[in-house]
Amino acid sequence: LYYLLQLWSRMVTSVAYLKGDGESHLDRYVPDVTQTYIMSKLQSARAALQANPSEDPLENEEQLIDQLDSASPLCRYQYDRMAEFLLSLFDPLVTQLQSLAGQGTAMPAQIEVLEGELAWLVYIVGAVVGARGTSRSSEEHELLDGDLCAKVFQTIKWIELRQSLPQGPSSATLQRLELALLYVFQYFRKAYIGEQSNVTSTNLYSRLAERVGISDHVTVMDVIMNKTMSNLKVWARHGEIVEKSLNLFQELASGYSSSKTLLKLNVIVLALQHHGPSQLPFLTVSGNPRNRTNFYMTLTRILLM
């Protein structure tokens, strides 16, 4: 599958170098190939979780990311069509999850199947947004990025609700959804929160403001950091979530302007004032000196920048 995706990806990226007016036929086939790939992964995740709820079809993240890196240029080739397709998949999943949660009866198996599919969609959105710098972008593409990112930011509400439900914090699919969200945050950071990226992203933030009330890069960094600090409390004993949350924190603080922005956020001011084990339980977990060092090194960089 990886090699097939690579083949189609290379054909798409080579379009910019074609000469003449000959028809390439890619406009006809690429959207169908891309939609088929996305649906096959959703169906695969559903089938795996229905057969064995404890199995994580997204467990091999390295292999998953390799596929997504190849699939993302296909998604952005006819982006308006593919964004509409992805958006049409989000709402039914979230609606079903909220319906199951609202029924008040324990249905963890059904929730985990839907959650596994939602995690896959969040991963694909992260890859698509992250491919912004590798393809021709336009004002319309930024608006579509905003539509997709709004759906991802809305999943934070579901995660918070799920954590309060029975078996929520121990759910493998919820943990995978958390990792998928961190994956999106990383690619969003690279595409829109870099030292120069936020200067040219007016269209994205106008769309995010309409959809989820996020009007600029300061607000989006506040949302990301509140979620990151929450991870250090809720998932204190989940090493992978803690490590990736701290890596995101470190990379957000690595730039001069983004570090200055972090220092303005209430969540960071509180972390600078109260940064002991009682506020951040991950610090009490034995065997993670690297995580503790990473955390305090990042706080120090923000303070001294």
PDB file of C-alpha atoms in Angstrom:
ATOM      1  CA  LEU A   1       0.000   0.000   0.000  1.00  0.00           C
ATOM      2  CA  TYR A   2       2.812   2.386   0.869  1.00  0.00           C
ATOM      3  CA  TYR A   3       4.404   1.961  -2.570  1.00  0.00           C
ATOM      4  CA  LEU A   4       1.086   2.514  -4.348  1.00  0.00           C
ATOM      5  CA  LEU A   5       0.570   5.717  -2.414  1.00  0.00           C
ATOM      6  CA  GLN A   6       4.120   6.785  -3.256  1.00  0.00           C
ATOM      7  CA  LEU A   7       3.436   6.190  -6.957  1.00  0.00           C
ATOM      8  CA  TRP A   8       0.288   8.320  -6.978  1.00  0.00           C
ATOM      9  CA  SER A   9       1.935  10.978  -4.821  1.00  0.00           C
ATOM     10  CA  ARG A  10       4.843  11.335  -7.237  1.00  0.00           C
ATOM     11  CA  MET A  11       2.499  11.599 -10.199  1.00  0.00           C
ATOM     12  CA  VAL A  12       0.584  14.377  -8.450  1.00  0.00           C
ATOM     13  CA  THR A  13       3.685  16.334  -7.427  1.00  0.00           C
ATOM     14  CA  SER A  14       5.062  16.089 -10.971  1.00  0.00           C
ATOM     15  CA  VAL A  15       2.040  17.877 -12.476  1.00  0.00           C
ATOM     16  CA  ALA A  16       3.672  21.257 -11.857  1.00  0.00           C
ATOM     17  CA  TYR A  17       6.495  20.276 -14.223  1.00  0.00           C
ATOM     18  CA  LEU A  18       4.340  19.038 -17.095  1.00  0.00           C
ATOM     19  CA  LYS A  19       4.588  20.979 -20.324  1.00  0.00           C
ATOM     20  CA  GLY A  20       1.964  21.352 -22.999  1.00  0.00           C
ATOM     21  CA  ASP A  21      -1.817  21.220 -22.871  1.00  0.00           C
ATOM     22  CA  GLY A  22      -2.253  17.451 -22.880  1.00  0.00           C
ATOM     23  CA  GLU A  23      -4.742  15.959 -20.454  1.00  0.00           C
ATOM     24  CA  SER A  24      -3.128  14.013 -17.587  1.00  0.00           C
ATOM     25  CA  HIS A  25      -6.312  12.223 -16.411  1.00  0.00           C
ATOM     26  CA  LEU A  26      -5.193  12.761 -12.805  1.00  0.00           C
ATOM     27  CA  ASP A  27      -8.128  15.117 -12.193  1.00  0.00           C
ATOM     28  CA  ARG A  28     -10.433  12.202 -12.904  1.00  0.00           C
ATOM     29  CA  TYR A  29      -8.700   9.462 -10.914  1.00  0.00           C
ATOM     30  CA  VAL A  30      -6.868  11.040  -7.963  1.00  0.00           C
ATOM     31  CA  PRO A  31      -9.982  11.998  -5.936  1.00  0.00           C
ATOM     32  CA  ASP A  32     -11.431   8.498  -6.353  1.00  0.00           C
ATOM     33  CA  VAL A  33      -8.151   6.839  -5.345  1.00  0.00           C
ATOM     34  CA  THR A  34      -7.839   9.104  -2.307  1.00  0.00           C
ATOM     35  CA  GLN A  35     -11.413   8.583  -1.144  1.00  0.00           C
ATOM     36  CA  THR A  36     -11.051   4.831  -1.562  1.00  0.00           C
ATOM     37  CA  TYR A  37      -7.884   4.852   0.558  1.00  0.00           C
ATOM     38  CA  ILE A  38      -9.526   6.878   3.341  1.00  0.00           C
ATOM     39  CA  MET A  39     -12.641   4.712   3.405  1.00  0.00           C
ATOM     40  CA  SER A  40     -10.586   1.513   3.395  1.00  0.00           C
ATOM     41  CA  LYS A  41      -8.660   2.702   6.462  1.00  0.00           C
ATOM     42  CA  LEU A  42     -11.874   3.637   8.266  1.00  0.00           C
ATOM     43  CA  GLN A  43     -13.384   0.251   7.461  1.00  0.00           C
ATOM     44  CA  SER A  44     -10.194  -1.496   8.537  1.00  0.00           C
ATOM     45  CA  ALA A  45     -10.188   0.336  11.877  1.00  0.00           C
ATOM     46  CA  ARG A  46     -13.863  -0.494  12.397  1.00  0.00           C
ATOM     47  CA  ALA A  47     -13.422  -4.179  11.555  1.00  0.00           C
ATOM     48  CA  ALA A  48     -10.354  -4.560  13.788  1.00  0.00           C
ATOM     49  CA  LEU A  49     -12.040  -2.943  16.796  1.00  0.00           C
ATOM     50  CA  GLN A  50     -15.272  -4.874  16.335  1.00  0.00           C
ATOM     51  CA  ALA A  51     -13.365  -8.166  16.193  1.00  0.00           C
ATOM     52  CA  ASN A  52     -11.088  -7.334  19.129  1.00  0.00           C
ATOM     53  CA  PRO A  53     -11.787  -4.116  21.059  1.00  0.00           C
ATOM     54  CA  SER A  54      -8.398  -4.311  22.775  1.00  0.00           C
ATOM     55  CA  GLU A  55      -6.550  -4.242  19.445  1.00  0.00           C
ATOM     56  CA  ASP A  56      -5.262  -0.864  18.309  1.00  0.00           C
ATOM     57  CA  PRO A  57      -5.254  -0.627  14.482  1.00  0.00           C
ATOM     58  CA  LEU A  58      -3.277   2.627  14.709  1.00  0.00           C
ATOM     59  CA  GLU A  59      -0.646   1.291  17.081  1.00  0.00           C
ATOM     60  CA  ASN A  60       2.186   1.357  14.540  1.00  0.00           C
ATOM     61  CA  GLU A  61       2.338   5.138  14.265  1.00  0.00           C
ATOM     62  CA  GLU A  62       5.587   5.155  12.303  1.00  0.00           C
ATOM     63  CA  GLN A  63       4.044   3.081   9.512  1.00  0.00           C
ATOM     64  CA  LEU A  64       0.863   5.158   9.668  1.00  0.00           C
ATOM     65  CA  ILE A  65       2.768   8.430   9.277  1.00  0.00           C
ATOM     66  CA  ASP A  66       4.697   7.057   6.293  1.00  0.00           C
ATOM     67  CA  GLN A  67       1.384   6.338   4.576  1.00  0.00           C
ATOM     68  CA  LEU A  68      -0.111   9.691   5.527  1.00  0.00           C
ATOM     69  CA  ASP A  69       2.911  11.586   4.217  1.00  0.00           C
ATOM     70  CA  SER A  70       2.297   9.952   0.839  1.00  0.00           C
ATOM     71  CA  ALA A  71      -1.493  10.366   0.943  1.00  0.00           C
ATOM     72  CA  SER A  72      -1.553  14.038   1.958  1.00  0.00           C
ATOM     73  CA  PRO A  73      -0.451  15.439  -1.456  1.00  0.00           C
ATOM     74  CA  LEU A  74      -3.289  13.438  -3.023  1.00  0.00           C
ATOM     75  CA  CYS A  75      -5.758  15.074  -0.635  1.00  0.00           C
ATOM     76  CA  ARG A  76      -4.526  18.545  -1.515  1.00  0.00           C
ATOM     77  CA  TYR A  77      -4.533  17.910  -5.276  1.00  0.00           C
ATOM     78  CA  GLN A  78      -8.246  18.723  -5.606  1.00  0.00           C
ATOM     79  CA  TYR A  79      -8.518  20.071  -2.124  1.00  0.00           C
ATOM     80  CA  ASP A  80     -12.011  21.526  -2.266  1.00  0.00           C
ATOM     81  CA  ARG A  81     -13.463  18.152  -3.181  1.00  0.00           C
ATOM     82  CA  MET A  82     -11.411  16.186  -0.642  1.00  0.00           C
ATOM     83  CA  ALA A  83     -12.026  18.652   2.202  1.00  0.00           C
ATOM     84  CA  GLU A  84     -15.767  18.383   1.611  1.00  0.00           C
ATOM     85  CA  PHE A  85     -15.456  14.596   1.723  1.00  0.00           C
ATOM     86  CA  LEU A  86     -13.482  14.615   4.990  1.00  0.00           C
ATOM     87  CA  LEU A  87     -15.877  17.082   6.603  1.00  0.00           C
ATOM     88  CA  SER A  88     -18.803  14.835   5.673  1.00  0.00           C
ATOM     89  CA  LEU A  89     -17.194  12.008   7.653  1.00  0.00           C
ATOM     90  CA  PHE A  90     -16.613  13.956  10.871  1.00  0.00           C
ATOM     91  CA  ASP A  91     -20.102  15.054  11.869  1.00  0.00           C
ATOM     92  CA  PRO A  92     -21.834  11.621  11.786  1.00  0.00           C
ATOM     93  CA  LEU A  93     -19.093  10.115  13.992  1.00  0.00           C
ATOM     94  CA  VAL A  94     -19.239  12.893  16.575  1.00  0.00           C
ATOM     95  CA  THR A  95     -23.057  12.842  16.573  1.00  0.00           C
ATOM     96  CA  GLN A  96     -23.107   9.085  17.205  1.00  0.00           C
ATOM     97  CA  LEU A  97     -20.544   9.398  20.001  1.00  0.00           C
ATOM     98  CA  GLN A  98     -22.498  12.151  21.731  1.00  0.00           C
ATOM     99  CA  SER A  99     -25.692  10.141  21.366  1.00  0.00           C
ATOM    100  CA  LEU A 100     -24.131   7.074  22.996  1.00  0.00           C
ATOM    101  CA  ALA A 101     -22.668   9.168  25.805  1.00  0.00           C
ATOM    102  CA  GLY A 102     -26.024  10.849  26.398  1.00  0.00           C
ATOM    103  CA  GLN A 103     -27.906   7.570  26.755  1.00  0.00           C
ATOM    104  CA  GLY A 104     -26.374   7.014  30.175  1.00  0.00           C
ATOM    105  CA  THR A 105     -25.840   3.302  29.632  1.00  0.00           C
ATOM    106  CA  ALA A 106     -22.415   1.728  29.350  1.00  0.00           C
ATOM    107  CA  MET A 107     -21.602   0.891  25.735  1.00  0.00           C
ATOM    108  CA  PRO A 108     -17.808   1.059  25.714  1.00  0.00           C
ATOM    109  CA  ALA A 109     -17.412  -1.321  22.748  1.00  0.00           C
ATOM    110  CA  GLN A 110     -19.545   0.841  20.449  1.00  0.00           C
ATOM    111  CA  ILE A 111     -17.878   4.015  21.662  1.00  0.00           C
ATOM    112  CA  GLU A 112     -14.396   2.575  21.100  1.00  0.00           C
ATOM    113  CA  VAL A 113     -15.183   1.576  17.525  1.00  0.00           C
ATOM    114  CA  LEU A 114     -16.384   5.091  16.692  1.00  0.00           C
ATOM    115  CA  GLU A 115     -13.494   6.613  18.603  1.00  0.00           C
ATOM    116  CA  GLY A 116     -11.021   4.539  16.612  1.00  0.00           C
ATOM    117  CA  GLU A 117     -12.512   5.846  13.363  1.00  0.00           C
ATOM    118  CA  LEU A 118     -12.437   9.420  14.689  1.00  0.00           C
ATOM    119  CA  ALA A 119      -8.758   9.029  15.637  1.00  0.00           C
ATOM    120  CA  TRP A 120      -7.983   7.966  12.063  1.00  0.00           C
ATOM    121  CA  LEU A 121      -9.769  11.033  10.647  1.00  0.00           C
ATOM    122  CA  VAL A 122      -7.874  13.318  13.017  1.00  0.00           C
ATOM    123  CA  TYR A 123      -4.582  11.795  11.854  1.00  0.00           C
ATOM    124  CA  ILE A 124      -5.434  12.355   8.176  1.00  0.00           C
ATOM    125  CA  VAL A 125      -6.383  15.994   8.846  1.00  0.00           C
ATOM    126  CA  GLY A 126      -3.028  16.533  10.556  1.00  0.00           C
ATOM    127  CA  ALA A 127      -1.190  15.149   7.533  1.00  0.00           C
ATOM    128  CA  VAL A 128      -3.248  17.208   5.080  1.00  0.00           C
ATOM    129  CA  VAL A 129      -2.715  20.472   6.973  1.00  0.00           C
ATOM    130  CA  GLY A 130       0.965  19.650   7.392  1.00  0.00           C
ATOM    131  CA  ALA A 131       1.335  19.266   3.619  1.00  0.00           C
ATOM    132  CA  ARG A 132       0.485  22.949   3.147  1.00  0.00           C
ATOM    133  CA  GLY A 133       4.135  23.850   2.675  1.00  0.00           C
ATOM    134  CA  THR A 134       4.776  21.114   0.118  1.00  0.00           C
ATOM    135  CA  SER A 135       1.983  22.035  -2.302  1.00  0.00           C
ATOM    136  CA  ARG A 136       0.611  25.124  -3.947  1.00  0.00           C
ATOM    137  CA  SER A 137      -1.480  26.943  -1.390  1.00  0.00           C
ATOM    138  CA  SER A 138      -4.114  29.617  -1.891  1.00  0.00           C
ATOM    139  CA  GLU A 139      -6.582  31.671   0.094  1.00  0.00           C
ATOM    140  CA  GLU A 140      -9.236  29.038  -0.592  1.00  0.00           C
ATOM    141  CA  HIS A 141      -6.924  26.311   0.694  1.00  0.00           C
ATOM    142  CA  GLU A 142      -6.366  28.235   3.935  1.00  0.00           C
ATOM    143  CA  LEU A 143     -10.127  28.445   4.418  1.00  0.00           C
ATOM    144  CA  LEU A 144     -10.425  24.702   3.884  1.00  0.00           C
ATOM    145  CA  ASP A 145      -7.594  24.136   6.373  1.00  0.00           C
ATOM    146  CA  GLY A 146      -9.624  26.236   8.801  1.00  0.00           C
ATOM    147  CA  ASP A 147     -12.745  24.108   8.274  1.00  0.00           C
ATOM    148  CA  LEU A 148     -10.853  20.871   8.910  1.00  0.00           C
ATOM    149  CA  CYS A 149      -8.896  22.199  11.889  1.00  0.00           C
ATOM    150  CA  ALA A 150     -12.134  23.469  13.437  1.00  0.00           C
ATOM    151  CA  LYS A 151     -13.460  19.899  13.447  1.00  0.00           C
ATOM    152  CA  VAL A 152     -10.283  18.718  15.153  1.00  0.00           C
ATOM    153  CA  PHE A 153     -10.437  21.426  17.817  1.00  0.00           C
ATOM    154  CA  GLN A 154     -14.048  20.457  18.463  1.00  0.00           C
ATOM    155  CA  THR A 155     -12.936  16.915  19.327  1.00  0.00           C
ATOM    156  CA  ILE A 156     -11.325  18.342  22.479  1.00  0.00           C
ATOM    157  CA  LYS A 157     -14.841  18.694  23.924  1.00  0.00           C
ATOM    158  CA  TRP A 158     -15.529  15.027  23.214  1.00  0.00           C
ATOM    159  CA  ILE A 159     -12.242  13.987  24.850  1.00  0.00           C
ATOM    160  CA  GLU A 160     -13.095  15.959  27.987  1.00  0.00           C
ATOM    161  CA  LEU A 161     -16.543  14.364  28.105  1.00  0.00           C
ATOM    162  CA  ARG A 162     -15.111  10.889  27.497  1.00  0.00           C
ATOM    163  CA  GLN A 163     -12.625  11.234  30.334  1.00  0.00           C
ATOM    164  CA  SER A 164     -15.548  11.672  32.723  1.00  0.00           C
ATOM    165  CA  LEU A 165     -17.321   8.509  31.521  1.00  0.00           C
ATOM    166  CA  PRO A 166     -16.767   5.029  33.013  1.00  0.00           C
ATOM    167  CA  GLN A 167     -13.565   3.394  31.698  1.00  0.00           C
ATOM    168  CA  GLY A 168     -12.728   6.589  29.824  1.00  0.00           C
ATOM    169  CA  PRO A 169      -9.190   7.178  31.136  1.00  0.00           C
ATOM    170  CA  SER A 170      -8.264   3.528  30.554  1.00  0.00           C
ATOM    171  CA  SER A 171      -9.602   3.372  26.995  1.00  0.00           C
ATOM    172  CA  ALA A 172      -6.973   2.510  24.367  1.00  0.00           C
ATOM    173  CA  THR A 173      -8.954   4.298  21.656  1.00  0.00           C
ATOM    174  CA  LEU A 174      -9.194   7.485  23.736  1.00  0.00           C
ATOM    175  CA  GLN A 175      -5.442   7.353  24.256  1.00  0.00           C
ATOM    176  CA  ARG A 176      -4.979   6.966  20.499  1.00  0.00           C
ATOM    177  CA  LEU A 177      -7.305   9.926  19.895  1.00  0.00           C
ATOM    178  CA  GLU A 178      -5.157  11.993  22.259  1.00  0.00           C
ATOM    179  CA  LEU A 179      -2.042  11.021  20.278  1.00  0.00           C
ATOM    180  CA  ALA A 180      -3.798  11.884  17.015  1.00  0.00           C
ATOM    181  CA  LEU A 181      -4.653  15.321  18.424  1.00  0.00           C
ATOM    182  CA  LEU A 182      -1.009  15.906  19.367  1.00  0.00           C
ATOM    183  CA  TYR A 183      -0.032  14.873  15.832  1.00  0.00           C
ATOM    184  CA  VAL A 184      -2.361  17.556  14.411  1.00  0.00           C
ATOM    185  CA  PHE A 185      -1.017  20.163  16.828  1.00  0.00           C
ATOM    186  CA  GLN A 186       2.535  19.445  15.668  1.00  0.00           C
ATOM    187  CA  TYR A 187       1.673  19.851  11.991  1.00  0.00           C
ATOM    188  CA  PHE A 188      -0.483  22.894  12.676  1.00  0.00           C
ATOM    189  CA  ARG A 189       2.473  24.431  14.519  1.00  0.00           C
ATOM    190  CA  LYS A 190       4.751  23.853  11.538  1.00  0.00           C
ATOM    191  CA  ALA A 191       2.236  25.219   9.033  1.00  0.00           C
ATOM    192  CA  TYR A 192       0.758  28.158  10.932  1.00  0.00           C
ATOM    193  CA  ILE A 193       2.628  28.996  14.163  1.00  0.00           C
ATOM    194  CA  GLY A 194       6.210  29.191  12.910  1.00  0.00           C
ATOM    195  CA  GLU A 195       8.260  32.350  13.188  1.00  0.00           C
ATOM    196  CA  GLN A 196       6.901  33.556   9.834  1.00  0.00           C
ATOM    197  CA  SER A 197       3.859  31.375   9.238  1.00  0.00           C
ATOM    198  CA  ASN A 198       1.301  33.336  11.258  1.00  0.00           C
ATOM    199  CA  VAL A 199       1.970  36.484   9.191  1.00  0.00           C
ATOM    200  CA  THR A 200       0.170  35.065   6.145  1.00  0.00           C
ATOM    201  CA  SER A 201      -2.626  33.018   7.695  1.00  0.00           C
ATOM    202  CA  THR A 202      -5.424  35.590   7.969  1.00  0.00           C
ATOM    203  CA  ASN A 203      -7.867  33.425   6.034  1.00  0.00           C
ATOM    204  CA  LEU A 204      -7.336  30.403   8.265  1.00  0.00           C
ATOM    205  CA  TYR A 205      -7.991  32.361  11.440  1.00  0.00           C
ATOM    206  CA  SER A 206     -11.043  34.086   9.996  1.00  0.00           C
ATOM    207  CA  ARG A 207     -12.546  30.652   9.327  1.00  0.00           C
ATOM    208  CA  LEU A 208     -11.517  29.305  12.746  1.00  0.00           C
ATOM    209  CA  ALA A 209     -13.087  32.369  14.356  1.00  0.00           C
ATOM    210  CA  GLU A 210     -16.372  31.627  12.577  1.00  0.00           C
ATOM    211  CA  ARG A 211     -16.349  27.938  13.491  1.00  0.00           C
ATOM    212  CA  VAL A 212     -14.818  27.686  16.971  1.00  0.00           C
ATOM    213  CA  GLY A 213     -14.015  31.232  18.132  1.00  0.00           C
ATOM    214  CA  ILE A 214     -10.239  30.995  17.560  1.00  0.00           C
ATOM    215  CA  SER A 215      -9.366  34.354  16.031  1.00  0.00           C
ATOM    216  CA  ASP A 216      -5.550  34.443  15.978  1.00  0.00           C
ATOM    217  CA  HIS A 217      -2.358  32.531  16.718  1.00  0.00           C
ATOM    218  CA  VAL A 218      -2.383  33.656  20.387  1.00  0.00           C
ATOM    219  CA  THR A 219      -5.787  32.076  20.943  1.00  0.00           C
ATOM    220  CA  VAL A 220      -4.861  28.867  19.165  1.00  0.00           C
ATOM    221  CA  MET A 221      -1.666  28.588  21.209  1.00  0.00           C
ATOM    222  CA  ASP A 222      -3.746  29.054  24.353  1.00  0.00           C
ATOM    223  CA  VAL A 223      -6.030  26.177  23.308  1.00  0.00           C
ATOM    224  CA  ILE A 224      -3.057  23.944  22.466  1.00  0.00           C
ATOM    225  CA  MET A 225      -1.213  24.698  25.711  1.00  0.00           C
ATOM    226  CA  ASN A 226      -4.277  24.193  27.889  1.00  0.00           C
ATOM    227  CA  LYS A 227      -4.722  20.770  26.284  1.00  0.00           C
ATOM    228  CA  THR A 228      -1.014  19.988  26.660  1.00  0.00           C
ATOM    229  CA  MET A 229      -0.962  20.865  30.359  1.00  0.00           C
ATOM    230  CA  SER A 230      -4.147  18.869  30.866  1.00  0.00           C
ATOM    231  CA  ASN A 231      -2.399  15.845  29.342  1.00  0.00           C
ATOM    232  CA  LEU A 232       0.388  16.125  31.930  1.00  0.00           C
ATOM    233  CA  LYS A 233      -2.247  15.774  34.637  1.00  0.00           C
ATOM    234  CA  VAL A 234      -4.790  13.342  33.191  1.00  0.00           C
ATOM    235  CA  TRP A 235      -2.301  11.044  31.429  1.00  0.00           C
ATOM    236  CA  ALA A 236       0.518  11.283  33.967  1.00  0.00           C
ATOM    237  CA  ARG A 237       1.239   7.551  33.718  1.00  0.00           C
ATOM    238  CA  HIS A 238       0.916   7.245  29.958  1.00  0.00           C
ATOM    239  CA  GLY A 239       4.523   7.701  28.878  1.00  0.00           C
ATOM    240  CA  GLU A 240       3.901   8.268  25.164  1.00  0.00           C
ATOM    241  CA  ILE A 241       1.258  10.976  25.653  1.00  0.00           C
ATOM    242  CA  VAL A 242       3.400  12.750  28.267  1.00  0.00           C
ATOM    243  CA  GLU A 243       6.525  12.617  26.107  1.00  0.00           C
ATOM    244  CA  LYS A 244       4.795  13.904  22.970  1.00  0.00           C
ATOM    245  CA  SER A 245       2.999  16.627  24.931  1.00  0.00           C
ATOM    246  CA  LEU A 246       6.334  17.820  26.334  1.00  0.00           C
ATOM    247  CA  ASN A 247       7.970  17.679  22.897  1.00  0.00           C
ATOM    248  CA  LEU A 248       5.187  19.872  21.525  1.00  0.00           C
ATOM    249  CA  PHE A 249       5.642  22.287  24.435  1.00  0.00           C
ATOM    250  CA  GLN A 250       9.395  22.423  23.818  1.00  0.00           C
ATOM    251  CA  GLU A 251       9.021  23.067  20.094  1.00  0.00           C
ATOM    252  CA  LEU A 252       6.435  25.804  20.624  1.00  0.00           C
ATOM    253  CA  ALA A 253       8.905  27.494  22.978  1.00  0.00           C
ATOM    254  CA  SER A 254      11.886  27.111  20.634  1.00  0.00           C
ATOM    255  CA  GLY A 255      11.119  30.196  18.525  1.00  0.00           C
ATOM    256  CA  TYR A 256      11.607  33.736  19.796  1.00  0.00           C
ATOM    257  CA  SER A 257       8.167  35.149  18.941  1.00  0.00           C
ATOM    258  CA  SER A 258       6.267  31.987  19.889  1.00  0.00           C
ATOM    259  CA  SER A 259       8.130  31.840  23.216  1.00  0.00           C
ATOM    260  CA  LYS A 260       7.138  35.441  23.928  1.00  0.00           C
ATOM    261  CA  THR A 261       3.538  34.569  23.065  1.00  0.00           C
ATOM    262  CA  LEU A 262       3.587  31.615  25.466  1.00  0.00           C
ATOM    263  CA  LEU A 263       4.684  33.892  28.299  1.00  0.00           C
ATOM    264  CA  LYS A 264       1.457  35.902  27.845  1.00  0.00           C
ATOM    265  CA  LEU A 265      -0.793  32.870  28.362  1.00  0.00           C
ATOM    266  CA  ASN A 266      -2.422  32.352  31.764  1.00  0.00           C
ATOM    267  CA  VAL A 267      -1.801  28.610  31.612  1.00  0.00           C
ATOM    268  CA  ILE A 268       1.959  29.205  31.267  1.00  0.00           C
ATOM    269  CA  VAL A 269       2.021  31.922  33.944  1.00  0.00           C
ATOM    270  CA  LEU A 270       0.366  29.432  36.319  1.00  0.00           C
ATOM    271  CA  ALA A 271       2.858  26.730  35.330  1.00  0.00           C
ATOM    272  CA  LEU A 272       5.753  29.099  36.113  1.00  0.00           C
ATOM    273  CA  GLN A 273       4.242  29.880  39.509  1.00  0.00           C
ATOM    274  CA  HIS A 274       3.067  26.369  40.394  1.00  0.00           C
ATOM    275  CA  HIS A 275       5.096  23.596  38.810  1.00  0.00           C
ATOM    276  CA  GLY A 276       5.404  20.953  41.494  1.00  0.00           C
ATOM    277  CA  PRO A 277       4.174  17.330  41.639  1.00  0.00           C
ATOM    278  CA  SER A 278       0.878  18.324  43.272  1.00  0.00           C
ATOM    279  CA  GLN A 279      -0.042  20.366  40.189  1.00  0.00           C
ATOM    280  CA  LEU A 280       1.602  18.078  37.618  1.00  0.00           C
ATOM    281  CA  PRO A 281       1.387  14.411  38.682  1.00  0.00           C
ATOM    282  CA  PHE A 282       3.626  13.188  35.845  1.00  0.00           C
ATOM    283  CA  LEU A 283       6.571  14.532  37.869  1.00  0.00           C
ATOM    284  CA  THR A 284       5.992  11.840  40.505  1.00  0.00           C
ATOM    285  CA  VAL A 285       6.245   8.944  38.036  1.00  0.00           C
ATOM    286  CA  SER A 286       9.513   7.102  38.489  1.00  0.00           C
ATOM    287  CA  GLY A 287      11.787   6.377  35.570  1.00  0.00           C
ATOM    288  CA  ASN A 288      11.091   9.540  33.561  1.00  0.00           C
ATOM    289  CA  PRO A 289      14.010  11.891  34.321  1.00  0.00           C
ATOM    290  CA  ARG A 290      14.124  12.911  30.650  1.00  0.00           C
ATOM    291  CA  ASN A 291      10.529  14.153  30.775  1.00  0.00           C
ATOM    292  CA  ARG A 292      11.150  16.126  33.953  1.00  0.00           C
ATOM    293  CA  THR A 293      14.311  17.647  32.481  1.00  0.00           C
ATOM    294  CA  ASN A 294      12.496  18.522  29.260  1.00  0.00           C
ATOM    295  CA  PHE A 295       9.671  20.212  31.160  1.00  0.00           C
ATOM    296  CA  TYR A 296      11.857  22.389  33.392  1.00  0.00           C
ATOM    297  CA  MET A 297      14.248  23.215  30.560  1.00  0.00           C
ATOM    298  CA  THR A 298      11.310  24.482  28.479  1.00  0.00           C
ATOM    299  CA  LEU A 299       9.925  26.568  31.352  1.00  0.00           C
ATOM    300  CA  THR A 300      13.378  28.079  31.878  1.00  0.00           C
ATOM    301  CA  ARG A 301      13.729  28.937  28.186  1.00  0.00           C
ATOM    302  CA  ILE A 302      10.354  30.742  28.232  1.00  0.00           C
ATOM    303  CA  LEU A 303      11.310  32.652  31.372  1.00  0.00           C
ATOM    304  CA  LEU A 304      14.721  33.752  30.100  1.00  0.00           C
ATOM    305  CA  MET A 305      13.908  34.313  26.407  1.00  0.00           C
TER     306      MET A 305
END
